[in-house]
Amino acid sequence: MKNKPFSMQVNLDDFIPASPEDKEYLSKMRPSSTFFKDGVKRLLKNKVAATSAFFIIVITISSILIPFFWPYEYEEMLGVTQGGFVDSSYSNLKPFEYGETEQQKIENGEKVFPHIFGTDNHGRDYFIRVVYGTRISLAVGFFASIIVLLLGVTIGSVAGYFGEKIDLIIMRIVDIIYSLPDMLVIILLSVVLKQTLNLEGTFLQAIGGNIISMLIVFGLLYWVSMSRLIRGQILSLREQEYILSAKANGAKASRIIRKHLIPNCISVVIISTCLQIPNAIFTESFLSFMGLGVNAPMPSLGSLASDALNGIYSYPHRLVIPAIVICLIVLSLNLFGDGLRDAFDPKLKH
Amino acid sequence: MHNKSPLIEVKNLKKYFDINVGMFRSKPLKAVDGVSFSINKGETLGLVGESGCGKTTVGRTILHLYTPTDGEIWYNGKQIKNKTDIREFRKKATMVFQDPYSSLDPRMTVSDIIGEPLDINKMYSSKKERRERILELMNHVGLNSEHASRYAHEFSGGQRQRIGIARSLAVNPDFIVCDEPVSALDVSIQAQVINMFEDLQQKLGLTYLFIAHDLLVVRHISDRIAVMYLGKIVELADAAEIYERPLHPYSKALLSAVPVPDPKLARTNNRIMLSGDIPSPLNAPSGCPFRTRCEYATEQCALEPPEFKQVSKGHFVACHKVEEINS
């Protein structure tokens, strides 16, 4: 039936009874979709975030696996043989160049694994050093964010849930920590901890006291922003009726925080942890660059860049390579974190 | 149908909230100011009043979700005083909430929501027992067992409210505070849920405190009704009695506002219009709280608060002028 323009007549086609198929369609149960599944779906649709995630995974896996089958070691000085002379032809090789003894081997028809990025001034294979540096940087970033995550979430949720006096005290401590200059505290603390932490003979010695102190400093300083974030979330969540219902059923505070509050702000937690990692990597690189990072001969991306400064005119690739790796890691983590936020933050949903 | 022993007794219950006025000064907000009533076993007490009169606070204070400022709460002849009492009491008294959207955790499956009281009170010995109990509860409230692994956001308002009711039944309570359980639902669903409340009451012998502002719903489900105004109960009587013979001027006005589903009748209905707004509970009027809007108010009403007295059997009114008005 055709309606006249401007007439108030009702279109009778809208009132035809539903056919059995229509009813079937409406009553059919659609497969259950959780918040998490939805988020992952949205994340994978975001090309930039998916590529960054792929990058992160590739870099992480290769930094873990490559040292197992690479023929050179990160502290191995190729020109030095036990009891022999130092063969200086191995030092400062350009990419894909070989030392003297290696040249002879190649001439004899033997295969020699190439030095992809050349060697440094001590004759150490530069590629494996970059791989180890990446490993250290990623590990620092990862563990630092875990420490921040644990401390921040615990303290933030306690402050948010209990409120009043406890909240007031915790938030004033947070304000104080906020007002300290980060870098100064990190530098001071790593100097102090270097003296006081006694790591001789423990397995932590290889990584060095500096890294440990850096992790401690991260734990001490960077939980504040995380805990503020969590506190804000929990302040709004705890007014929900399901929290009241849990209380009415006799749930204890710890249960309410664990089972209701934290699961409901987990997306915020994941996102801000993800954005915390590049922050930690940057700080680590900066400190290593300043000479406060890992102990030699262990490399990190920052210390590699710092060492490269001496020969910057002759061997610029030694500075460029670790810098590019830092950029790639930090950029992809940031983009991935952004993608996570877009995918999981319900407030940004379109 | 129900015997006469009171299950819940509330004596002179008060709940004041401290509200900050100015920088360092705070003022008590008298949300509930001296409320007394008792509910017999198997009975439903309806609690009505306009928004902000303290109905919800009464319900929550009875369950000690808010610590009462003053007054006593007795359950089964035993006063609820310390933490152990409260813990035991909460296994016997539960609550159904108003908003079916915010009262269910969006991150939990239905079976976890319903099973939560069981988990908290460790009321099962094996996973299988827990599951069976949850399915039994879902069956009670008319939910499909396939729904157990779904999340709350996949359900309609009525179904969500059923989930909430199943949760409140999980611990096998005797007493349920229903805090406006149907006001967020549309009318056809309201009827279903109300009927379910009645069925459950008969099946499980429950006692309800039914808080609502929909007078028709309250009349349908309640045995007795209490009318609240500004933190005080102004009238308490049997449901039929209060509808036919309201004595307090506020109850009269409230009941005259009930919509009549017949336009002809509605036109002839004499609606009592109250002037003014409900006063803020921060500066409640002296004496009778209703005097600022009451057409019968005299000087006596401003000077002394009216006594909550029995005028006929089981019919209590708090009004100085009750005889004059109703003679």
XYZ file of C-alpha atoms in Angstrom:
677
model
C 0.000 0.000 0.000
C 1.407 3.355 -1.047
C 1.168 6.180 1.418
C 0.221 9.643 0.319
C 2.860 12.188 1.206
C 2.127 14.002 4.480
C -0.760 11.690 5.291
C -0.889 10.301 8.812
C -2.087 6.976 7.515
C -0.364 3.971 9.049
C 1.445 1.596 6.777
C -0.415 -1.669 7.260
C 2.513 -3.703 5.979
C 4.224 -3.035 9.293
C 1.553 -5.008 11.110
C 1.724 -8.313 9.275
C 2.124 -11.151 11.818
C 5.585 -12.629 12.034
C 6.186 -15.780 10.038
C 7.559 -18.840 11.824
C 10.996 -18.114 10.320
C 10.983 -14.594 11.736
C 10.099 -15.931 15.155
C 12.792 -18.545 14.869
C 15.318 -15.852 13.984
C 14.404 -13.735 16.978
C 14.415 -16.545 19.496
C 17.600 -18.134 18.205
C 20.471 -17.957 20.626
C 23.452 -16.274 19.138
C 26.842 -17.653 20.155
C 27.997 -16.127 23.376
C 30.516 -13.367 22.851
C 32.545 -12.085 25.737
C 33.969 -8.671 26.206
C 37.424 -10.117 25.688
C 36.583 -11.840 22.402
C 35.010 -8.659 21.090
C 38.105 -6.724 21.995
C 40.467 -9.168 20.295
C 38.299 -9.038 17.183
C 38.473 -5.262 17.127
C 42.206 -5.369 17.772
C 42.865 -7.692 14.838
C 40.832 -5.454 12.554
C 43.164 -2.578 13.384
C 45.994 -3.147 10.859
C 48.519 -0.878 12.559
C 48.049 -2.554 15.933
C 48.110 -6.046 14.452
C 51.348 -5.294 12.585
C 52.900 -3.855 15.720
C 51.871 -6.922 17.679
C 53.480 -9.078 14.997
C 56.670 -7.001 15.204
C 56.822 -7.271 18.969
C 56.355 -11.012 18.836
C 59.018 -11.468 16.144
C 61.542 -9.286 17.972
C 60.875 -10.978 21.302
C 61.099 -14.513 19.964
C 64.207 -13.842 17.914
C 65.964 -12.130 20.806
C 65.296 -15.220 22.887
C 66.125 -17.872 20.289
C 68.926 -16.454 18.134
C 71.680 -16.695 20.816
C 71.122 -20.471 21.004
C 72.315 -21.197 17.497
C 74.456 -18.176 16.666
C 78.083 -19.320 16.348
C 79.492 -16.275 18.182
C 79.083 -15.218 21.780
C 78.376 -11.697 22.896
C 81.539 -11.503 25.048
C 83.732 -13.526 22.688
C 86.630 -11.464 21.331
C 87.269 -13.115 18.021
C 90.847 -11.935 17.579
C 91.969 -13.271 20.956
C 93.052 -16.893 21.213
C 94.292 -18.440 24.417
C 98.026 -17.981 24.767
C 98.325 -16.398 21.308
C 98.674 -12.877 20.041
C 95.793 -10.526 19.704
C 94.734 -10.543 16.099
C 93.746 -6.950 15.551
C 92.321 -7.694 12.106
C 89.111 -8.773 13.863
C 88.479 -5.411 15.455
C 86.223 -2.812 13.885
C 85.115 -4.949 10.966
C 82.514 -3.455 8.649
C 79.394 -5.518 7.923
C 80.145 -8.740 6.070
C 83.927 -8.393 6.419
C 86.151 -11.143 7.799
C 89.227 -11.311 9.981
C 92.556 -12.571 8.595
C 92.279 -16.173 9.750
C 88.733 -16.305 8.513
C 89.836 -15.035 5.113
C 92.308 -17.897 4.915
C 89.632 -20.392 5.811
C 87.378 -19.047 3.076
C 90.209 -19.300 0.597
C 90.683 -22.915 1.664
C 87.048 -23.502 0.735
C 85.668 -23.636 4.296
C 82.475 -21.877 5.177
C 82.603 -19.064 7.725
C 79.517 -17.544 9.290
C 79.431 -13.865 8.263
C 79.507 -10.957 10.695
C 76.284 -9.378 9.525
C 76.806 -6.136 11.379
C 80.571 -6.399 11.538
C 82.442 -6.366 14.851
C 83.155 -3.788 17.517
C 86.497 -2.387 18.647
C 87.202 -5.508 20.755
C 86.476 -7.829 17.875
C 83.090 -8.979 19.165
C 80.385 -9.925 16.696
C 78.074 -6.919 16.631
C 74.918 -8.695 15.572
C 74.841 -10.980 18.587
C 75.540 -8.016 20.808
C 72.539 -6.206 19.393
C 70.436 -9.320 19.944
C 71.571 -9.535 23.569
C 70.969 -5.819 23.981
C 67.438 -6.225 22.706
C 66.965 -9.108 25.086
C 68.084 -7.032 28.040
C 66.018 -4.025 27.022
C 62.891 -6.092 26.520
C 63.429 -7.958 29.766
C 63.886 -4.729 31.681
C 60.816 -3.208 30.066
C 58.759 -6.284 30.729
C 59.769 -6.890 34.331
C 59.637 -3.236 35.218
C 56.063 -3.070 33.953
C 55.153 -6.193 35.868
C 56.491 -4.667 39.063
C 54.615 -1.465 38.306
C 51.516 -3.462 37.505
C 51.547 -5.464 40.718
C 52.321 -2.548 42.988
C 50.061 -0.100 41.191
C 47.062 -2.374 41.038
C 47.345 -3.516 44.640
C 47.863 -0.086 46.136
C 45.419 1.626 43.797
C 42.627 -0.830 44.457
C 43.133 -0.701 48.202
C 43.033 3.103 48.119
C 40.012 3.157 45.847
C 38.015 0.519 47.653
C 38.541 1.558 51.249
C 38.475 5.259 50.527
C 38.456 7.922 53.219
C 41.551 7.961 55.464
C 43.445 5.132 53.747
C 42.823 6.741 50.395
C 43.912 10.106 51.684
C 47.206 8.789 53.063
C 48.052 6.744 49.977
C 47.198 9.550 47.613
C 49.390 12.018 49.516
C 52.298 9.568 49.263
C 51.574 9.324 45.559
C 51.621 13.107 45.278
C 54.983 13.254 47.002
C 56.503 10.622 44.726
C 55.038 12.429 41.746
C 56.762 15.621 42.730
C 60.234 14.025 42.809
C 62.273 14.349 39.627
C 62.376 10.776 38.257
C 65.777 10.841 36.633
C 67.512 12.264 39.650
C 66.049 9.601 41.907
C 66.912 6.839 39.471
C 70.498 8.007 39.170
C 70.944 8.507 42.905
C 69.301 5.242 43.820
C 71.214 3.217 41.273
C 74.456 4.640 42.609
C 73.463 3.859 46.198
C 72.064 0.434 45.423
C 75.167 -0.438 43.424
C 77.159 -0.015 46.635
C 74.730 -1.664 48.998
C 73.392 -4.559 46.941
C 75.815 -7.416 47.213
C 75.324 -9.630 44.216
C 78.697 -11.418 44.220
C 78.236 -15.050 43.393
C 74.511 -14.927 42.723
C 73.017 -15.541 39.322
C 72.017 -11.892 39.253
C 75.647 -10.902 38.979
C 75.726 -11.415 35.219
C 72.958 -8.884 34.665
C 74.532 -6.518 37.108
C 73.447 -4.575 40.101
C 72.473 -1.643 37.955
C 69.666 -3.455 36.270
C 68.400 -4.770 39.584
C 68.489 -1.322 41.056
C 66.762 0.008 37.981
C 63.957 -2.479 38.481
C 63.705 -1.498 42.135
C 63.607 2.145 41.187
C 60.936 1.483 38.615
C 58.933 -0.329 41.214
C 59.334 2.528 43.642
C 58.599 5.377 41.264
C 56.328 4.363 38.467
C 53.572 2.588 40.352
C 52.063 5.952 41.192
C 50.483 6.711 37.840
C 49.153 3.178 37.597
C 47.711 3.300 41.086
C 46.043 6.635 40.391
C 44.464 5.197 37.314
C 43.208 2.110 39.118
C 41.967 4.118 42.058
C 39.905 6.323 39.765
C 38.380 3.305 38.072
C 37.580 1.597 41.336
C 36.061 4.695 42.850
C 33.439 4.638 40.155
C 33.046 0.852 40.061
C 32.508 0.393 43.765
C 29.239 2.330 43.623
C 27.763 -0.321 41.347
C 25.018 -2.445 42.809
C 26.803 -5.711 42.193
C 29.416 -4.646 44.702
C 26.635 -3.964 47.188
C 25.155 -7.323 46.365
C 28.453 -9.061 47.045
C 28.649 -7.218 50.360
C 25.098 -8.224 51.193
C 26.134 -11.813 50.634
C 28.946 -11.370 53.119
C 31.898 -11.053 50.726
C 35.120 -9.775 52.233
C 36.992 -6.793 50.829
C 39.699 -8.973 49.301
C 37.149 -11.035 47.446
C 35.319 -7.993 46.134
C 38.552 -6.481 44.886
C 39.762 -9.702 43.306
C 36.550 -10.973 41.804
C 34.681 -7.821 40.911
C 36.760 -4.686 40.862
C 39.978 -5.775 39.178
C 38.307 -7.869 36.448
C 36.196 -4.852 35.625
C 39.122 -2.535 35.141
C 41.430 -5.114 33.563
C 41.317 -3.442 30.159
C 42.683 -0.225 31.600
C 45.367 -2.217 33.396
C 46.469 -4.076 30.271
C 46.580 -0.932 28.196
C 48.554 1.127 30.624
C 50.985 -1.753 31.269
C 51.539 -1.999 27.554
C 52.277 1.708 27.363
C 54.534 1.415 30.394
C 56.930 -1.013 28.697
C 58.346 1.468 26.134
C 58.716 3.976 28.919
C 60.864 1.529 30.869
C 62.876 0.601 27.785
C 63.599 4.247 27.130
C 64.730 4.850 30.664
C 66.918 1.761 30.597
C 68.531 2.862 27.325
C 69.071 6.311 28.675
C 70.690 5.025 31.853
C 72.879 2.588 29.948
C 73.858 5.416 27.658
C 74.867 7.389 30.740
C 76.898 4.417 31.930
C 74.552 3.508 34.766
C 73.007 0.529 33.058
C 74.170 -3.050 32.595
C 77.628 -4.206 33.598
C 80.127 -4.740 30.788
C 80.561 -6.979 28.900
C 76.794 -7.480 28.927
C 75.387 -5.132 26.273
C 72.134 -3.276 26.218
C 70.839 -1.173 23.393
C 71.670 1.991 25.274
C 75.232 0.984 26.139
C 75.828 -0.160 22.560
C 74.795 3.254 21.334
C 76.951 4.918 23.947
C 80.034 2.837 22.981
C 79.433 3.616 19.338
C 79.797 7.315 19.976
C 83.609 6.975 20.083
C 83.800 5.840 16.497
C 80.850 7.667 15.137
C 82.645 9.066 12.086
C 84.218 5.797 11.006
C 81.494 3.352 12.043
C 78.154 5.139 12.084
C 76.240 1.863 11.628
C 77.129 0.904 15.194
C 75.083 3.788 16.496
C 72.365 3.578 13.889
C 71.535 -0.116 14.410
C 70.738 -0.075 18.148
C 68.942 3.233 17.705
C 66.728 1.756 15.004
C 66.009 -1.290 17.159
C 65.009 0.906 20.122
C 62.796 2.981 17.853
C 61.137 -0.086 16.377
C 60.429 -1.646 19.765
C 59.147 1.532 21.351
C 57.117 2.557 18.341
C 55.449 -0.795 17.903
C 54.700 -1.093 21.623
C 53.162 2.368 21.631
C 51.079 1.667 18.554
C 50.040 -1.672 19.978
C 49.067 -0.033 23.242
C 47.015 2.535 21.359
C 45.322 -0.224 19.428
C 44.592 -2.071 22.669
C 43.010 1.036 24.109
C 40.850 1.544 21.056
C 39.787 -2.074 21.116
C 39.116 -2.457 24.826
C 38.093 0.905 26.140
C 34.298 0.829 26.075
C 34.128 4.608 26.241
C 35.809 4.922 22.851
C 33.474 2.432 21.207
C 31.832 3.808 18.096
C -1.503 -18.628 56.068
C 1.268 -17.226 58.204
C 1.722 -17.511 61.866
C 1.993 -14.449 64.011
C 5.530 -14.633 65.305
C 7.606 -11.753 63.951
C 10.626 -12.749 61.884
C 12.089 -9.301 61.590
C 11.637 -6.557 64.108
C 12.959 -3.084 63.576
C 12.902 -0.779 66.558
C 13.456 2.939 66.241
C 15.920 2.526 63.377
C 17.896 5.621 62.472
C 20.407 6.218 59.740
C 22.065 9.594 59.392
C 24.595 10.367 56.687
C 27.162 13.047 57.268
C 27.027 15.530 54.444
C 29.771 18.078 54.052
C 28.475 21.608 54.047
C 31.284 24.080 53.722
C 34.904 23.152 54.200
C 35.079 21.492 57.567
C 31.502 21.375 58.740
C 29.258 18.434 58.203
C 25.596 18.067 58.843
C 23.594 14.920 59.428
C 21.230 13.961 56.630
C 18.428 12.100 58.360
C 17.632 9.525 55.703
C 15.841 7.268 58.164
C 14.684 8.834 61.381
C 13.163 6.495 63.925
C 11.422 3.757 61.993
C 9.812 0.806 63.774
C 7.949 -2.135 62.329
C 7.876 -5.875 62.401
C 7.341 -8.445 59.709
C 5.800 -11.799 60.488
C 6.965 -15.074 59.045
C 5.700 -15.649 55.517
C 4.349 -12.147 55.273
C 5.052 -9.376 52.796
C 5.396 -5.859 54.077
C 5.160 -3.229 51.384
C 7.115 -0.031 51.917
C 5.967 2.895 49.800
C 6.810 6.542 49.567
C 8.079 9.022 47.049
C 11.692 9.082 45.874
C 14.165 10.249 48.460
C 12.024 9.396 51.451
C 14.448 6.756 52.720
C 12.823 3.512 51.595
C 15.984 2.089 50.103
C 18.026 3.202 53.091
C 15.689 1.290 55.395
C 16.176 -1.865 53.327
C 19.931 -1.511 53.200
C 20.271 -0.617 56.857
C 18.293 -3.680 57.913
C 20.857 -5.821 56.096
C 23.658 -3.788 57.695
C 24.895 -2.609 54.326
C 24.801 0.736 56.064
C 25.691 0.762 59.716
C 22.630 1.977 61.580
C 23.126 5.219 63.501
C 20.742 4.073 66.177
C 18.043 1.507 66.772
C 17.745 -2.229 66.970
C 17.193 -4.955 64.432
C 15.911 -8.288 65.702
C 15.844 -11.436 63.661
C 13.913 -14.428 64.936
C 13.927 -13.115 68.486
C 17.650 -12.357 68.470
C 19.168 -8.940 68.179
C 21.734 -8.392 65.416
C 24.599 -6.696 67.175
C 28.136 -7.764 66.396
C 29.944 -8.969 63.307
C 29.240 -12.654 63.893
C 25.520 -11.897 64.119
C 25.695 -9.954 60.900
C 27.537 -12.756 59.155
C 24.968 -15.308 60.256
C 22.115 -12.933 59.475
C 23.327 -12.458 55.919
C 22.932 -16.152 55.257
C 19.281 -15.795 56.160
C 18.500 -12.378 54.746
C 19.330 -11.323 51.217
C 18.434 -8.590 48.829
C 17.089 -8.131 45.324
C 18.222 -4.904 43.745
C 16.450 -2.277 41.779
C 18.597 -1.926 38.708
C 18.985 -5.216 36.856
C 21.737 -3.648 34.781
C 24.167 -2.564 37.454
C 23.380 -5.289 39.950
C 25.020 -8.042 37.883
C 28.775 -8.058 37.340
C 29.330 -7.729 33.573
C 32.453 -9.896 33.778
C 30.800 -12.923 35.316
C 28.779 -15.694 33.780
C 25.286 -16.325 35.054
C 26.355 -19.431 36.907
C 29.122 -17.502 38.660
C 26.732 -14.706 39.589
C 24.205 -17.104 41.055
C 26.927 -19.212 42.620
C 28.642 -16.276 44.271
C 26.747 -16.472 47.592
C 27.484 -20.204 47.603
C 31.181 -19.523 47.033
C 31.323 -16.874 49.715
C 29.642 -19.023 52.334
C 31.258 -22.259 51.101
C 27.923 -23.978 50.872
C 28.887 -26.919 48.686
C 31.376 -29.738 48.882
C 32.009 -30.440 45.219
C 31.879 -28.694 41.859
C 29.044 -30.971 40.858
C 26.987 -30.037 43.882
C 27.537 -26.357 43.148
C 26.447 -26.785 39.570
C 23.359 -28.727 40.535
C 22.351 -26.128 43.062
C 22.796 -23.341 40.495
C 20.686 -25.184 37.949
C 18.031 -25.790 40.571
C 17.958 -22.071 41.369
C 17.763 -21.150 37.702
C 14.898 -23.557 37.358
C 13.135 -21.876 40.309
C 13.167 -18.515 38.583
C 12.322 -19.826 35.145
C 15.710 -19.597 33.483
C 16.968 -22.106 30.987
C 19.935 -24.254 32.000
C 21.613 -23.278 28.715
C 21.833 -19.751 30.064
C 24.325 -20.743 32.748
C 27.479 -20.022 30.772
C 26.299 -16.706 29.346
C 27.089 -13.204 30.441
C 24.581 -10.846 31.967
C 24.614 -8.374 29.089
C 23.083 -10.989 26.824
C 19.815 -10.944 28.718
C 16.778 -8.707 28.791
C 15.837 -6.686 31.856
C 13.303 -9.249 33.060
C 15.733 -12.121 32.670
C 18.424 -10.169 34.443
C 16.097 -9.537 37.325
C 15.418 -13.270 37.462
C 19.151 -13.859 37.693
C 19.274 -11.382 40.570
C 16.437 -13.186 42.300
C 18.110 -16.558 41.812
C 21.246 -15.124 43.399
C 19.288 -13.879 46.389
C 17.741 -17.327 46.809
C 21.050 -19.165 46.679
C 21.713 -19.282 50.413
C 18.198 -20.502 51.215
C 17.145 -17.301 52.944
C 14.064 -16.751 55.070
C 13.877 -13.054 54.437
C 14.415 -11.039 51.269
C 14.554 -7.286 50.964
C 13.165 -6.473 47.543
C 14.399 -3.002 46.704
C 12.109 -1.801 43.923
C 12.690 -5.035 42.042
C 10.220 -4.295 39.270
C 10.416 -0.554 38.800
C 13.045 -0.851 36.065
C 10.974 -3.345 34.082
C 8.135 -2.735 31.687
C 4.610 -3.564 32.738
C 4.158 -6.970 31.123
C 7.443 -8.166 32.608
C 6.555 -6.641 35.969
C 3.540 -8.924 36.166
C 5.661 -11.991 35.444
C 8.244 -11.096 38.029
C 5.662 -10.181 40.654
C 3.878 -13.479 40.133
C 7.185 -15.251 40.432
C 7.820 -13.525 43.746
C 4.475 -14.816 44.979
C 5.091 -18.343 43.729
C 8.478 -18.412 45.410
C 6.972 -17.139 48.635
C 4.491 -19.994 48.686
C 7.006 -22.619 47.620
C 9.840 -21.600 49.908
C 7.972 -19.835 52.711
C 9.779 -16.543 52.242
C 9.216 -13.282 54.035
C 9.521 -10.101 52.001
C 10.138 -6.478 52.680
C 8.895 -5.119 49.399
C 10.057 -1.606 48.662
C 8.354 0.150 45.775
C 6.846 3.359 44.612
C 4.317 1.712 42.346
C 1.259 1.553 44.559
C -0.648 -0.960 42.459
C 2.239 -3.405 42.519
C 2.583 -3.021 46.260
C -1.095 -3.515 46.826
C -1.026 -6.689 44.788
C 1.833 -8.341 46.596
C 1.732 -6.988 50.143
C -0.107 -8.221 53.202
C 0.592 -5.016 55.067
C 1.790 -1.660 53.833
C 3.879 1.022 55.458
C 3.860 4.543 54.032
C 7.047 6.512 54.488
C 7.552 10.236 54.343
C 10.870 11.974 54.905
C 12.528 9.168 56.820
C 9.536 8.308 58.973
C 6.716 5.852 58.693
C 3.491 7.846 58.749
C 1.014 5.034 58.390
C 1.081 1.256 58.661
C -1.892 -1.024 58.095
C -3.197 -4.069 56.241
C -3.051 -3.635 52.489
C -6.816 -3.631 51.976
C -7.391 -1.361 54.951
C -4.931 1.278 53.855
C -6.331 1.377 50.352
C -9.907 1.665 51.500
C -9.469 3.825 54.554
C -6.228 5.768 54.528
C -6.065 7.935 57.641
C -2.939 10.035 57.286
C -3.307 13.040 54.984
C -0.126 12.045 53.153
C -1.341 8.508 52.492
C -4.607 9.966 51.227
C -2.807 12.175 48.779
C -0.477 9.378 47.734
C -3.292 6.926 47.130
C -5.363 9.430 45.240
C -2.464 9.659 42.804
C -2.778 5.997 41.818
C -3.656 5.975 38.148
C -7.018 4.382 37.396
C -7.049 2.417 34.170
C -10.452 3.805 33.177
C -10.639 7.333 31.799
C -14.240 7.864 32.884
C -13.536 6.900 36.433
C -10.271 8.783 36.422
C -12.040 12.018 35.543
C -14.408 11.729 38.466
C -11.605 10.745 40.827
C -10.856 13.469 43.338
C -7.163 13.765 43.279
C -5.640 15.469 46.272
C -2.960 17.787 45.016
C -0.180 18.533 47.459
C 1.384 21.917 47.281
C 5.122 22.378 47.415
C 7.964 19.922 47.256
C 9.239 17.338 49.664
C 11.538 19.253 52.035
C 15.220 18.396 52.028
C 16.035 15.812 54.680
C 18.973 18.071 55.552
C 16.612 20.630 57.096
C 13.590 18.549 57.951
C 10.693 20.530 59.428
C 10.255 20.394 63.188
C 7.471 18.343 64.674
C 5.499 16.464 62.068
C 7.603 16.142 58.893
C 4.533 16.508 56.708
C 3.214 19.738 58.243
C 4.700 22.000 55.542
C 2.458 20.449 52.925
C -0.494 19.428 55.077
C -3.713 21.379 54.797
C -4.748 20.479 58.342
C -1.516 21.556 60.005
C -1.769 23.618 63.182
C 0.717 25.029 65.611
C 0.777 21.766 67.548
C 2.106 19.967 64.475
C 5.137 22.251 64.377
C 5.861 21.921 68.067
C 5.788 18.225 68.797
C 6.353 15.223 66.577
C 3.217 13.076 66.372
C 3.168 9.753 68.136
C 2.947 6.617 66.015
C -0.175 5.198 67.580
C -2.666 2.468 66.917
C -6.083 3.779 65.944
C -7.752 0.510 65.132
C -6.481 -3.049 65.202
C -3.220 -3.238 63.282
C -3.630 0.257 61.890
C -0.971 2.712 63.012
C -0.868 6.397 62.131
C 1.466 9.217 63.068
C -0.753 12.290 63.013
C -2.054 14.686 65.662
C -5.211 15.417 63.764
C -6.184 11.897 62.790
C -9.527 11.956 64.619
C -10.534 15.378 63.332
C -9.646 14.638 59.748
C -11.385 11.314 59.575
C -14.489 11.970 61.611
